[in-house]
mmCIF file of C-alpha atoms in Angstrom:
data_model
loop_
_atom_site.group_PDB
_atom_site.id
_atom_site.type_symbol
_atom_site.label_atom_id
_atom_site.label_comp_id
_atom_site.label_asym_id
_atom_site.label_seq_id
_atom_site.Cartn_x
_atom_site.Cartn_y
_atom_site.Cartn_z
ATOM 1 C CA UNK W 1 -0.743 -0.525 2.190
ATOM 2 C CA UNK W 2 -0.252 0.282 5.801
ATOM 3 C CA UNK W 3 -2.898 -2.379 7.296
ATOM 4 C CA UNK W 4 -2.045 -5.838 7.712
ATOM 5 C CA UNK W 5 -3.877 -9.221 7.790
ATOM 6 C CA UNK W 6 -1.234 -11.307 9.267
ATOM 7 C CA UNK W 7 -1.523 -14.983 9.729
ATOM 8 C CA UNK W 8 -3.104 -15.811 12.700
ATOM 9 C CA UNK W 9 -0.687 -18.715 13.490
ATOM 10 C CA UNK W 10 2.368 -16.822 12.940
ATOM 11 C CA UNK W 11 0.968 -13.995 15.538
ATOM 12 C CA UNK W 12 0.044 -16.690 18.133
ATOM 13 C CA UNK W 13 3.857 -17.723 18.032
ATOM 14 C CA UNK W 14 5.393 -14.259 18.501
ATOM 15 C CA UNK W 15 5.895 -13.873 14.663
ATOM 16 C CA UNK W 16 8.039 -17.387 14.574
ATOM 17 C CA UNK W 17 8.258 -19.296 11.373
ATOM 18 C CA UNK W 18 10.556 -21.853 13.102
ATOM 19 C CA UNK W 19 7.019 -24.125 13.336
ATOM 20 C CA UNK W 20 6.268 -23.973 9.464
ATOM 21 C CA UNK W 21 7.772 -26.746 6.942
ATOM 22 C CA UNK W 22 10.855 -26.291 4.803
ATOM 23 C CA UNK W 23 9.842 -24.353 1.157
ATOM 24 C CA UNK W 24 6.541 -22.882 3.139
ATOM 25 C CA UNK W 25 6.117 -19.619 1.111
ATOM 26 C CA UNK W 26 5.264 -17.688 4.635
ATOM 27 C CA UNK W 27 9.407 -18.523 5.663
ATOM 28 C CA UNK W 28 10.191 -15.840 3.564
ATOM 29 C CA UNK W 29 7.342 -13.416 3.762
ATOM 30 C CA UNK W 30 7.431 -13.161 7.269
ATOM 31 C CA UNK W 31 10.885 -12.708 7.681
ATOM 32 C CA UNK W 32 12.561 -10.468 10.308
ATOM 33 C CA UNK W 33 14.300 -8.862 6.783
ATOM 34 C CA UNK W 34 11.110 -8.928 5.360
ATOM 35 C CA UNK W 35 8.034 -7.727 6.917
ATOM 36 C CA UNK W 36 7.932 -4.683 9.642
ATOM 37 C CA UNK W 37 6.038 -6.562 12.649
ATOM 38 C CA UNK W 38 2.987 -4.717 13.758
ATOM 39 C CA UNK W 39 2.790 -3.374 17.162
ATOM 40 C CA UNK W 40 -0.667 -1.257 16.898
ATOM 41 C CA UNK W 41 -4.056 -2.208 16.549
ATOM 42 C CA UNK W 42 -6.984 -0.110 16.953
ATOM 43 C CA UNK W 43 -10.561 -0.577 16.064
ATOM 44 C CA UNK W 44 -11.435 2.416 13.265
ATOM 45 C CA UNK W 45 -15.573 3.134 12.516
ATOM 46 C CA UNK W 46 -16.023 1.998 8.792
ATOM 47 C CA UNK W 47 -19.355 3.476 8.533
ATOM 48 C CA UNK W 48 -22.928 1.896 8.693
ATOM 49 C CA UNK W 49 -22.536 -0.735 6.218
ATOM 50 C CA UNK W 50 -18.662 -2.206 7.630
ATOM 51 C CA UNK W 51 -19.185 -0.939 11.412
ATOM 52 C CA UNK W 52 -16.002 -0.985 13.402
ATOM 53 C CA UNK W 53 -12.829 -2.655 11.837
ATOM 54 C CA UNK W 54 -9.579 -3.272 13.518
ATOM 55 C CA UNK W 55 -6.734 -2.087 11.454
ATOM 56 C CA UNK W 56 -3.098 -3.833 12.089
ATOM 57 C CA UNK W 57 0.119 -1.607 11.291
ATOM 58 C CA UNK W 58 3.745 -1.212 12.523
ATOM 59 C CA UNK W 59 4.402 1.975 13.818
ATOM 60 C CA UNK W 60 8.220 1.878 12.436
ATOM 61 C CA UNK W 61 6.404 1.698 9.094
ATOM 62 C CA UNK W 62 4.321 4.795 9.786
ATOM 63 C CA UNK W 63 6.891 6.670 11.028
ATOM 64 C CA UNK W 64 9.576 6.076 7.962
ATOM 65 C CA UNK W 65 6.217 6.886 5.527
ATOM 66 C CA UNK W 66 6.351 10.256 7.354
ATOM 67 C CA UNK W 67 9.861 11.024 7.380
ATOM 68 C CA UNK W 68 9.749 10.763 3.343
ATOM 69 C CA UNK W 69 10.725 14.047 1.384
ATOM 70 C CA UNK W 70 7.042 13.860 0.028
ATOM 71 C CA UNK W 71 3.250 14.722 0.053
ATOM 72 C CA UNK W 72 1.840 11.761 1.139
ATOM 73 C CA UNK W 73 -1.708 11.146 0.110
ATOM 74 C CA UNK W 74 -4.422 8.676 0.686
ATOM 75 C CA UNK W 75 -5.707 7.049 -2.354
ATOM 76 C CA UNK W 76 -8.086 4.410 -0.794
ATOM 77 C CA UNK W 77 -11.076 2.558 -1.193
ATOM 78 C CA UNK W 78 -11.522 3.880 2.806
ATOM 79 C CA UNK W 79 -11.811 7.313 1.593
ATOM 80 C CA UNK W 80 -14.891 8.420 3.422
ATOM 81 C CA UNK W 81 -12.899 6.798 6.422
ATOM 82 C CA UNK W 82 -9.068 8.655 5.675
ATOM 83 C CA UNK W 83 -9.649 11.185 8.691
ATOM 84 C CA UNK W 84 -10.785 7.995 11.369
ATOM 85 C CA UNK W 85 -7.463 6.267 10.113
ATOM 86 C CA UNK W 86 -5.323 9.624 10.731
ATOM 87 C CA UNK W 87 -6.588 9.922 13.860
ATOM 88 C CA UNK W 88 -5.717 6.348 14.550
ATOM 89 C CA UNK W 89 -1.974 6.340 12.896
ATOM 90 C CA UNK W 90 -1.550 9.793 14.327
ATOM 91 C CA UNK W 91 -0.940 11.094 10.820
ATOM 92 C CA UNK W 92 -2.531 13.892 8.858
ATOM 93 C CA UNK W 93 -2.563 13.148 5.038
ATOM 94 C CA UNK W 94 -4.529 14.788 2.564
ATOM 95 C CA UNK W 95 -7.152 12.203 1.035
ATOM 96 C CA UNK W 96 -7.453 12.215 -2.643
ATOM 97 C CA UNK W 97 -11.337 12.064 -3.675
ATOM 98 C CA UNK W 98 -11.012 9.850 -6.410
ATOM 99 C CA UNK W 99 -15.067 8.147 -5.826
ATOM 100 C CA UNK W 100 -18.567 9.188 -5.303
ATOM 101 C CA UNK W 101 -18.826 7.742 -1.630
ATOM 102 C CA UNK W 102 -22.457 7.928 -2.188
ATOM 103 C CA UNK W 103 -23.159 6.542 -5.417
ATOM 104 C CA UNK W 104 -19.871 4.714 -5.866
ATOM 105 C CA UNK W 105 -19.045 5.836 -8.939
ATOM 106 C CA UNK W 106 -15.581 5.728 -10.809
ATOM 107 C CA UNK W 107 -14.693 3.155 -7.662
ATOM 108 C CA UNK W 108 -13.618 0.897 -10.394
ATOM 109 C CA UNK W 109 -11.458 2.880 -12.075
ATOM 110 C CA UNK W 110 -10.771 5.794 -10.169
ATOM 111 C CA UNK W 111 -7.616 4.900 -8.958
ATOM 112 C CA UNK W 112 -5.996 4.687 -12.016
ATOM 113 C CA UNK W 113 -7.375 7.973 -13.086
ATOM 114 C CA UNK W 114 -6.645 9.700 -10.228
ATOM 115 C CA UNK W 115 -2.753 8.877 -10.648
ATOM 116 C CA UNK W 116 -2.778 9.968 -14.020
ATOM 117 C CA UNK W 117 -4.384 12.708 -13.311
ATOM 118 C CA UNK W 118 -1.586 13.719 -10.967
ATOM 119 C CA UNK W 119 0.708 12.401 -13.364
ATOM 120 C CA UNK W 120 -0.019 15.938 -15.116
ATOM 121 C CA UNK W 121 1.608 17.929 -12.370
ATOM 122 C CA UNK W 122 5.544 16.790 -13.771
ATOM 123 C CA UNK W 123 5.978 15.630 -10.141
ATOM 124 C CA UNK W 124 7.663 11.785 -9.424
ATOM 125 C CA UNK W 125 4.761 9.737 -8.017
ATOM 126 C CA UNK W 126 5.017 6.650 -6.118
ATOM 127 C CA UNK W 127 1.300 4.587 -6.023
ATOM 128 C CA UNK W 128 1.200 1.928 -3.429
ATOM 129 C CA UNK W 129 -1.991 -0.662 -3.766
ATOM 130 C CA UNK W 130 -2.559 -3.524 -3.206
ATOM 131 C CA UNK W 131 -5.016 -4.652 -5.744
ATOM 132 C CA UNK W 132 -4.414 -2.269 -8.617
ATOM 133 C CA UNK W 133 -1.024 -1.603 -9.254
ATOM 134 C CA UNK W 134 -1.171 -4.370 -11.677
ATOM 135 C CA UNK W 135 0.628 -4.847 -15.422
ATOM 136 C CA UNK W 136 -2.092 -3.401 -17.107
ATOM 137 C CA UNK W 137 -1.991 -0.553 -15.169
ATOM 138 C CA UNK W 138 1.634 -0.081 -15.389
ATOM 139 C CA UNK W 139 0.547 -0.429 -19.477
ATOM 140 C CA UNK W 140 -1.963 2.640 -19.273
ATOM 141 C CA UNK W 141 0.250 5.138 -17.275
ATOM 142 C CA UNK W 142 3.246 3.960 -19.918
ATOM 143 C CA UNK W 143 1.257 4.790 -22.892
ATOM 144 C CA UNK W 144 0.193 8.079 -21.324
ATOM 145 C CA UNK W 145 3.550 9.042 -21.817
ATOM 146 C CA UNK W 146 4.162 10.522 -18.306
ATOM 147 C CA UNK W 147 6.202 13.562 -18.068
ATOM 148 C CA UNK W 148 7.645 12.231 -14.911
ATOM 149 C CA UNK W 149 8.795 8.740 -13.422
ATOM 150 C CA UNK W 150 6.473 6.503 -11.633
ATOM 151 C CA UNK W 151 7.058 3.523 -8.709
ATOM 152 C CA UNK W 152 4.538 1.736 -8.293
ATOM 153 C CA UNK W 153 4.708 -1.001 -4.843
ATOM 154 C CA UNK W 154 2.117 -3.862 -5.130
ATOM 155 C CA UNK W 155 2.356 -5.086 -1.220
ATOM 156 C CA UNK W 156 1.145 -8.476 0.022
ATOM 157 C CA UNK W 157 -1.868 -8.214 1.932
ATOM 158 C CA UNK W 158 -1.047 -10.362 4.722
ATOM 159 C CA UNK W 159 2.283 -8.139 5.753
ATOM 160 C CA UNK W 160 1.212 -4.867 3.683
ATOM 161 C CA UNK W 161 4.540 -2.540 2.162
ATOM 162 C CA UNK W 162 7.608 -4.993 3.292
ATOM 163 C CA UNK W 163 11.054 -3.718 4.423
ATOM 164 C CA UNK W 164 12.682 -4.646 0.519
ATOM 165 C CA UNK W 165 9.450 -2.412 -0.639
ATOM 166 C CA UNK W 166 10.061 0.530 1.984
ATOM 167 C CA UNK W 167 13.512 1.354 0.986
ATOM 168 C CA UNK W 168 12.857 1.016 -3.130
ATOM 169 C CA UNK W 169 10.251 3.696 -1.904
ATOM 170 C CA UNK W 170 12.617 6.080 0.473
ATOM 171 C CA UNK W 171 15.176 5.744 -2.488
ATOM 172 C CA UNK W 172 13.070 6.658 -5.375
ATOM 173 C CA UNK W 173 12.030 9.492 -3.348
ATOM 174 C CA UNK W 174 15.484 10.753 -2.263
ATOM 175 C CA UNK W 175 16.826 10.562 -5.482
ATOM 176 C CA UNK W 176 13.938 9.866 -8.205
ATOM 177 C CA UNK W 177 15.127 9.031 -11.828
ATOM 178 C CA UNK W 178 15.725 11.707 -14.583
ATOM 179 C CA UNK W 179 13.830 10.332 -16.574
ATOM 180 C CA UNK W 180 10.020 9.408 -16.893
ATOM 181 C CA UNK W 181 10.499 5.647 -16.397
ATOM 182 C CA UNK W 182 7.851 3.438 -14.966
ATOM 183 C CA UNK W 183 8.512 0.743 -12.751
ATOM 184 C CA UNK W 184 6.647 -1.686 -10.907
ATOM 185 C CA UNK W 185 7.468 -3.867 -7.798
ATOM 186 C CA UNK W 186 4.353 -6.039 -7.044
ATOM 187 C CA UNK W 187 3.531 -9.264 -4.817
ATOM 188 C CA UNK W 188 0.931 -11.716 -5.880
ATOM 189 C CA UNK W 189 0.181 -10.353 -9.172
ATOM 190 C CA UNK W 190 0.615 -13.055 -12.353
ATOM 191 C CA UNK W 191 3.671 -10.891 -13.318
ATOM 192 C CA UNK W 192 4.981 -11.229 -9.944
ATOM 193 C CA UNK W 193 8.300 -9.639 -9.357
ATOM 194 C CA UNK W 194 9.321 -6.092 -11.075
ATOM 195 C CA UNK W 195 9.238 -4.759 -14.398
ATOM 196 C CA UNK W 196 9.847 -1.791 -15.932
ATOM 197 C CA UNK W 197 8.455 0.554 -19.073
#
């Protein structure tokens, strides 16, 4: 998840924590060690329904996303958006289609196919969401017995894919394991923390 929904109070004080309470769970979140600091904002068109939404993101983040050894795809619920939200990160990923944008269908579960789908190509995969890569999902791609390992990164809305997240990602990519494990890394979920298959 490139897109960010900050606090609003941290922003106001140049990204400080110092003003928060002792054990306040944002200390850690929005750590300089933890959280790449957005810099950009631009307003992207969302279509009729959303109209024009501002999307948050660090370019740092962008840029080490497109440095990666790999094909780097959207799989989005913004799908019929992807090409506004190139032209705003200055990218030019493929989008995967993984929804009727008209009728909405498989939007519930498309996701999850869609990975498995690509699962079939033999090729490591690393799935970043924010919503669904959940235990049960790690369940369903494990009992599809993947012929090739899996990362999935659950990021925290408020700071999207933190700086811990970002290198699991650039190392599973540089040197992806042997075999066809799957491994999770998720924020916020009720199995919060990592496990494995």
């Amino acid at each position: 998840m490139i897109n960010q929904f900050p606090d609003e109070k941290v922003r106001c004080r140049q990204n400080s924590t110092s003003w928060m309470k002792p054990g306040d769970p944002r200390i850690a979140r929005y750590a300089p060690g933890n959280w790449f600091v957005p810099d950009r904002r631009h307003r992207v068109w969302a279509g009729r329904s959303h109209g024009h939404i501002n999307v948050t993101w660090s370019s740092e983040l962008v840029e080490r996303l497109c440095a990666l050894d790999a094909d780097v795809l959207w799989l989005s619920t913004w799908q019929p958006y992807t090409q506004a939200l190139n032209l705003a990160l200055g990218v030019d990923w493929e989008t995967i289609a993984w929804y009727d944008s008209v009728t909405q269908e498989g939007r519930r579960t498309g996701k999850r196919r869609a990975v498995l789908s690509h699962l079939k190509a033999g090729r490591p995969i690393v799935w970043i969401d924010d919503e669904e890569t959940t235990y049960d999902a790690g369940l369903a791609i494990q009992s599809s017995e993947p012929s090739a390992p899996v990362l999935g990164v659950g990021p925290h809305s408020d700071i999207g894919i933190s700086r811990p997240q970002m290198a699991l990602i650039e190392r599973f990519v540089a040197d992806p394991p042997d075999e066809p494990t799957v491994r999770f890394e998720v924020i916020g979920d009720s199995h919060e923390g990592h496990w494995g298959f």
